[in-house]
XYZ file of C-alpha atoms in Angstrom:
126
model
C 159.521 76.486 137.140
C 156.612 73.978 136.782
C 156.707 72.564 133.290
C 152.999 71.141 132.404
C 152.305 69.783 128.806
C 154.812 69.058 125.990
C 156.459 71.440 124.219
C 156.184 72.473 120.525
C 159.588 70.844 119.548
C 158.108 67.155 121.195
C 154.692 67.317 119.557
C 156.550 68.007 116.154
C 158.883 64.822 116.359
C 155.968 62.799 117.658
C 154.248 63.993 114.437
C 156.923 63.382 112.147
C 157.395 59.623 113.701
C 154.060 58.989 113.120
C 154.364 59.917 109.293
C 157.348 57.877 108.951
C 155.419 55.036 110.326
C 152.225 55.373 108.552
C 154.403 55.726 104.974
C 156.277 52.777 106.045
C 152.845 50.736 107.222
C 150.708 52.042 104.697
C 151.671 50.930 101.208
C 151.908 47.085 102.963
C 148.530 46.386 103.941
C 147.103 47.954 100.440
C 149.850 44.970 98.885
C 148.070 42.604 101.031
C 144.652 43.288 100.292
C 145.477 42.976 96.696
C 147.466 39.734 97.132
C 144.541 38.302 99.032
C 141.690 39.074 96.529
C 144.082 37.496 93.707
C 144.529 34.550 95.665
C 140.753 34.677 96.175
C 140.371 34.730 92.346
C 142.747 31.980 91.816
C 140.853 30.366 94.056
C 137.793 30.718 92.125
C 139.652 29.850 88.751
C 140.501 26.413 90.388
C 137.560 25.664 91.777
C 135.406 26.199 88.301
C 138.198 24.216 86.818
C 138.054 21.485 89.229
C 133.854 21.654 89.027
C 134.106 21.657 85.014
C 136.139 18.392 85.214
C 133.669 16.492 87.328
C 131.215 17.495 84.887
C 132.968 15.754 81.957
C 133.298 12.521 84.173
C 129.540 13.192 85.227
C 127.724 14.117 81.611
C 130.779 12.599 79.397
C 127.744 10.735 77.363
C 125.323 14.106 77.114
C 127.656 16.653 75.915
C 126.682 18.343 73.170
C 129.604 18.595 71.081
C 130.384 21.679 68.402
C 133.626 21.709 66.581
C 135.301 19.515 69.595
C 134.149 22.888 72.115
C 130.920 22.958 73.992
C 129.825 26.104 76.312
C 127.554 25.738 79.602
C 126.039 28.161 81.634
C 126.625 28.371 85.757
C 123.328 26.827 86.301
C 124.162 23.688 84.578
C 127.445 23.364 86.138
C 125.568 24.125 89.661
C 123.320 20.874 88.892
C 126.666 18.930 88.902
C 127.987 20.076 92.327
C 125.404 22.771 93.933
C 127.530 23.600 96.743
C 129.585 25.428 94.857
C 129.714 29.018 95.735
C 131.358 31.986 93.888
C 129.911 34.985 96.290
C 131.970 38.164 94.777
C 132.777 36.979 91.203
C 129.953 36.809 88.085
C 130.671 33.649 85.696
C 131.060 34.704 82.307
C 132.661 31.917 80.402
C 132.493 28.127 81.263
C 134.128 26.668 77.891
C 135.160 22.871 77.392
C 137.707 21.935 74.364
C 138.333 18.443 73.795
C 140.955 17.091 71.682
C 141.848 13.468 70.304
C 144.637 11.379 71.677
C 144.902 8.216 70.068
C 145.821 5.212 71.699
C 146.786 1.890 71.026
C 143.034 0.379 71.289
C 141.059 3.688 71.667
C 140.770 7.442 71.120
C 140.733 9.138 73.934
C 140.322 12.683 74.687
C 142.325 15.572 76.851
C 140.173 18.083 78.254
C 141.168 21.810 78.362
C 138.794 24.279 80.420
C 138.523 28.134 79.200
C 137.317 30.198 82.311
C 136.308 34.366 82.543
C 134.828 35.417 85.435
C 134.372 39.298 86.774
C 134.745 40.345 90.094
C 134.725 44.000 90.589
C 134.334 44.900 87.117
C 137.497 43.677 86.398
C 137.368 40.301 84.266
C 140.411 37.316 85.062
C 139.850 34.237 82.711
C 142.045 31.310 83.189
């Protein structure tokens, strides 16, 4: 006899193999999407950071100063460094706190940086 075609039994394990794969394969690339847009955000979160602190070496004398805190806008951080690009993400919160250290001849002051952004309605702050 002249067999032509596979035969119910074959196409049901080639079936089944494939859902073993696809459970197996599945549930790792949505874990790696995920991991890469929270490294993206991090990303972000650095950047502003990193952006916020050439400001304060750039506008140290201008800064408007409210209880030790002062809030800018995007825009005015943009003027500092405008190649700096945040695509996916909105800015909500650029916030500067200063605090006192004295020193032997001066007072000096740390810098601490307050960051929300939303990407994907979904809001990360740093």
């Amino acid at each position: 006899m002249n067999k032509k075609g596979f035969s119910l039994v074959e196409m049901l394990l080639v079936l089944v193999l494939i859902a073993i794969v696809s459970m197996i394969v599945l549930p790792n690339i949505s874990k790696m999407t995920s991991s890469s847009k929270e490294k993206e955000i991090e990303g972000y979160l650095k950047l502003l950071e990193e952006n916020l602190n050439l400001y304060v070496i750039d506008k140290k004398e201008s800064i408007v100063w409210n209880n030790n805190q002062t809030e800018i806008t995007y825009d005015e951080l943009k003027k500092v460094n405008p190649d700096i690009k945040i695509d996916k993400c909105v800015v909500d919160k650029l916030l500067i706190t200063r605090t006192e250290q004295e020193t032997v001849s001066d007072i000096t002051y740390k810098y601490n940086y307050s960051i929300c952004i939303t990407c994907n309605e979904q809001q990360y702050c740093k």
